[in-house]
Amino acid sequence: MPDQSTPPTRGTVRTLARILPFVRPYLGRTVTSLFVYVALTMVSLSVPVVLQWIIDGPLTTGDARQVWPAAGIVLGLGIAEGLLIMVRRFLVLTPSTHIEANMRNALYAKLQDLPVAFHDRWQSGQLLSRSMSDLSTIRRWLAFGVILLVGNVVVIVVGFGILFTWSWQLALVFIIASIPMWVVGFRFEHRYSLVSRRAQDQQGDLATTVEESVHGIRVLKAFGRGKHSLENFLRQAEELRGTELEKARSIAGLWLWLLLIPDVAFALSLLGGVVLAASGQLTVGGLIAFFAAAAVLRWPIESIGWLLSMTFETRTAVERVFEVLDEPNPIRDPEHPSTVAEPRGRLVFENVHFRYQDSPPSVPDLLDDVVLEVEPGETMALVGLTGSGKTTLTALATRLYDVTGGRVLLDGVDIRELTRDELRARIAMAFEEATLFSASVRENVLLGRPELDLDSPEADAVLAEALEIAQADFVERLPLSADTTIGEEGLSLSGGQRQRIALARAIAARPSVLVLDDPLSALDVDTEARVEAGLRRVLASTTALVVAHRPSTVMLADRVALLENGRITDVGRHSELLARNEHYRYVISSLDEDRETEHEEQEVIA
Amino acid sequence: MTLAGVEGEDRQDYTREESRAIRARSSRLLGSLLRPLRGRVVVAMLIVATSTALQTAGPALIAFGIDAGLPAILNHQDAMPLAVVVLLYLGAAIVGAVLMWHYTMLSARISQAFLFDLRGRIYRHAQLLSLEFHESYTSGRIIARQTNDLDSIRELLDSGIQGLIRGALYMVFIAATLLFLDPISALVIACSVPVLLVLTRWFQVTSQRAFRATRVHSARLIVKFVETMTGIRAVKAFRAEQRNAGEFGATNESYRDANAKAIGVFGIFDPSLVVIGNIVVAVVLLVGGLRVADGGLAVGVLLAALMYTRRFFDPMEEMAQFYNSYQSASAALEKISGVLEESPSVPDPVRPVDLWTAKGALDFDDVRFAYHEDRVILPDFELHIPAGQTVALVGSTGAGKSTLAKLVARFYDPTDGVVRLDGVDLRDVHPKDLRRAIVMVTQEAYLFSGTVADNIALGKPGATLDEIRAAAHAVGADTFIEALPQGYDTDVNKRGGRVSAGQRQLLSFARAFLADPAVLILDEATASLDIPSERLVQEGLTTLLADRTAIVIAHRLSTVAIADRVLVMEHGRIVEDGTPAELIGGDGRFATLHKAWRDSLV
């Protein structure tokens, strides 16, 4: 699991600056909108200036005619303000939504690029909350958070400047009364960012629980554990509620001061202002304009609080997003990739070691010096007990994981010197757990053939052949046959049907090497026999590494490799191993005994 | 045409009646969520009303200070009126702010209680809904309802509601104060109200449509995202990254554009509000200024009127900002209410029959089952399984074996006819008793995040470690578990990342063993075990199945050996029925299958 409790180490500004590369293409419009925002607040600040003039001028002299043009100016300024707001909003519309979408694409691309080991550690709920909620937090901040924050600071500074020109004493009172607000905002930062990060993490965990409850619904129903899982869920939801309330407490504290301080400042200014006016140091127009300007400034001052909290929340979101984007990818393409000049399909495991990075030192390597050579065209069965490392070994061949020692060679080239694209084009896999995607059968099967035009006759031929070999004739009976959408958003298929499509997918890729990880486990005997017959044709000319649990699968292979405690302990033909290796007999032929007993039963009945 | 449940969720072209029905069901849900919080809501309203009233007093006090306090000092050297005004102002500010603190906390408690309730309801309901629903609605969407949609509602409750309530109160109090202070200015403001209403109505209609579209696209985005992350091995193995990136990018783009459209609507609404507000300010200034010029109005009151007018429109902006989150939250609530409206097709009994100790006799009486009218799986099924019998089901894919198993486990109810346990219709058995009596182990051995021990203990919550060990030992899972880095405390990680398919299955067997049901259904449960493991499991099974009813579906005929009785199924009917020996000895389908299997072993 990712570390969730580390307090932020970078400053807020430095963290937020990390999104600059995404902002850069839109920097012009973003900065322009900032200027527009400053301009429009200047417009609203000029209203009190007009007010001062009108009160000390026409109103004092009783010249009613002069009121008209003054009101006209206020009206003009007001309309200008509205227009500027519209300009600002439309200026920032494209940048904010585009930056969000681009960051989401970048995150998705990074996640697809990161190795399987990363995905083993991270729950997809956590990744999802980064991709959706965190990115929209960033978008909102870019759209108005940052602009309002910077713009309002400018307005407050300019506003205070104007206040000074009317009465330095009053302005001083107002500024001094406002200082506690900055202190409160500053103290608020630390507390709030910690608790808000905890809330976001807990939300991610809750999302994971939700996801598991949906994916594991069959198990929960089968054991009637709905209530149990609900209790677990509610406990987590309760924890989140506690954190959210803590968050609310710190927001409430901020609000208390944000409301109190401006009003206290107004009250003191009223006291000072009236005293100044009484002693003739300030005109009544100046006093009134002061309050009008202070009223304009009130919202910018108040807004600093929530804009700060929004900024800190965004900081947390940026951190969480970059936690993924910064993740180093140890399984990369080489800088100067080699290529397999003459693909023949010779797959060699040379003193291969593998261990999970986080396994304790006391645990021996999962694969401990595996030596195995699969010759071109040869079918090698991989046999071993559950947990002996068969699936791991197959995963190494396409660099789903990288070896921690030794090398894997394809046609004499270390697979780490090939691009992953070339490697995975040359080696196709079918997993026991058949993963299909929400797309048509056609798209699923031809997934490994991106160069084919999906609707071309050639694609049709490849599709038909692959489906035929995999005995996936049920496809014809689907509502739209091969164009039927399957997977998460489409028709649900049985386990055996999914396995056959996944097998067809591996076959359609026409690789030099086929790696099959027990791909027939969910098939019934009849179908299995037919699939095997089809497979024999493919395997005659293709190098293959087949994880086998059954004698029938072993029969497909030319040779068998026996994996025992992370080592290949014997390689040879099935009959040879049967004759000379006791462990092999234990692993593969224990059913003989069952057959004996059945024979006896039969004889008894006969 | 009315829509029920989640039907038509992706559509955007609702008819008037359909929209009305959806809104009605969504308000019903809202009402039922708010009902238990009534008391606290009333208290919160009183607090916020008082607090807002005190905060509204400011400009009036300033006006009084200028119009009465200043002349008092100038003419009578009397500072008392000014002192009183300033003290009143300070008092109102302090009490108002403290009350606001209480309101913020109380409303957070209310929101969180509301969310907690809603989260629990969806989760509980999703668990209650039948597999049939889950299979057609898909996991991505039910997840989106519980994550993304709840987020929108949380966002509204977090900040939106506060803004709306405070804003509305502000407007009311300002109107009232102005009416008292300077009715003519109040009249000017009142003139703007119809325009505001028209504008708001336009915004409501336009943005609702826009926000619904964003929900649809974001749900699609989530489905694609989750699918990629959970299937990452296949994505990599088949180089689907680029293609995925293309599809994801396209959906992302639609989502982006829908978002931009929604925000764009707002970009017209907000400035229009500002323009209206500013026009009103100018008119108040004109009308007020003229009256001040001819002495009909005190200058302080003009200031107060201007400040109030400005403040009157301030919350409008804020409210409009939060209208944003209101829109997405209400769209989210509409969808959630759709899920909650779905009634479980396998409902809990109204008057449950207690079946504390089930013996395990099963009966199918005239059972007919069809997923759809044109897909009849079991046309007319009769079967009696006495308690304690182990029955093996054999037949090709699609023969109806798994359907039969699902009917026994009551994942589905028969279309016609009755399935009985110990003579009691399964639909009448108390769900608790049913789940204790009947356990099904499927091929997909799903592991939840947590330790190995946690996963086994799922079979019997509160099981001791000794019981867990015993169960693991009984099914032969103990060897590999003990070899794991932390043994029973090993975290199985995401989706059982490091536990192989075979090991997962052993764990789910241990789970079933621990549950100790009267009826055990094994649906392809041994499919991915290697031979030694399967043999171990079978040794365990022989003792496990000895005193209970069992239905074993297996493609491997080796499993059949431990059965008392074999049923060969074809097209939803039983074509052969007998002991394994009888059937092997005969010349039926089973004998042929058995021969083929024996040949495969050579």
PDB file of C-alpha atoms in Angstrom, chain A residues 463-474 496-497 499-505 507 520 523 527 530-532 534-535 537-538:
ATOM      1  CA  LEU A 463     -10.890 -13.896 -36.678  1.00  0.00           C
ATOM      2  CA  ALA A 464     -12.656 -16.898 -38.140  1.00  0.00           C
ATOM      3  CA  GLU A 465      -9.577 -19.077 -37.901  1.00  0.00           C
ATOM      4  CA  ALA A 466      -8.795 -18.101 -34.312  1.00  0.00           C
ATOM      5  CA  LEU A 467     -12.385 -18.662 -33.193  1.00  0.00           C
ATOM      6  CA  GLU A 468     -12.444 -21.994 -34.939  1.00  0.00           C
ATOM      7  CA  ILE A 469      -9.235 -23.234 -33.315  1.00  0.00           C
ATOM      8  CA  ALA A 470     -10.424 -22.092 -29.900  1.00  0.00           C
ATOM      9  CA  GLN A 471     -13.781 -23.840 -30.536  1.00  0.00           C
ATOM     10  CA  ALA A 472     -15.583 -20.577 -29.859  1.00  0.00           C
ATOM     11  CA  ASP A 473     -18.436 -21.509 -32.188  1.00  0.00           C
ATOM     12  CA  PHE A 474     -20.916 -20.095 -29.662  1.00  0.00           C
ATOM     13  CA  GLY A 496     -15.481 -21.324 -20.364  1.00  0.00           C
ATOM     14  CA  GLN A 497     -16.660 -18.962 -23.076  1.00  0.00           C
ATOM     15  CA  GLN A 499     -11.429 -18.547 -21.747  1.00  0.00           C
ATOM     16  CA  ARG A 500     -12.032 -19.575 -25.332  1.00  0.00           C
ATOM     17  CA  ILE A 501     -12.232 -15.966 -26.513  1.00  0.00           C
ATOM     18  CA  ALA A 502      -9.045 -15.186 -24.599  1.00  0.00           C
ATOM     19  CA  LEU A 503      -7.379 -18.183 -26.211  1.00  0.00           C
ATOM     20  CA  ALA A 504      -8.562 -17.063 -29.647  1.00  0.00           C
ATOM     21  CA  ARG A 505      -7.052 -13.676 -28.886  1.00  0.00           C
ATOM     22  CA  ILE A 507      -3.877 -17.341 -31.352  1.00  0.00           C
ATOM     23  CA  LEU A 520      -8.470 -24.502 -20.531  1.00  0.00           C
ATOM     24  CA  LEU A 523     -13.772 -26.010 -20.173  1.00  0.00           C
ATOM     25  CA  THR A 527     -14.795 -28.889 -25.406  1.00  0.00           C
ATOM     26  CA  ARG A 530     -11.818 -30.229 -29.266  1.00  0.00           C
ATOM     27  CA  VAL A 531      -9.788 -27.150 -28.295  1.00  0.00           C
ATOM     28  CA  GLU A 532      -6.724 -29.332 -27.834  1.00  0.00           C
ATOM     29  CA  GLY A 534      -7.276 -27.298 -32.717  1.00  0.00           C
ATOM     30  CA  LEU A 535      -4.340 -26.169 -30.638  1.00  0.00           C
ATOM     31  CA  ARG A 537      -2.343 -27.456 -35.374  1.00  0.00           C
ATOM     32  CA  VAL A 538      -1.137 -24.098 -34.069  1.00  0.00           C
TER      33      VAL A 538
END
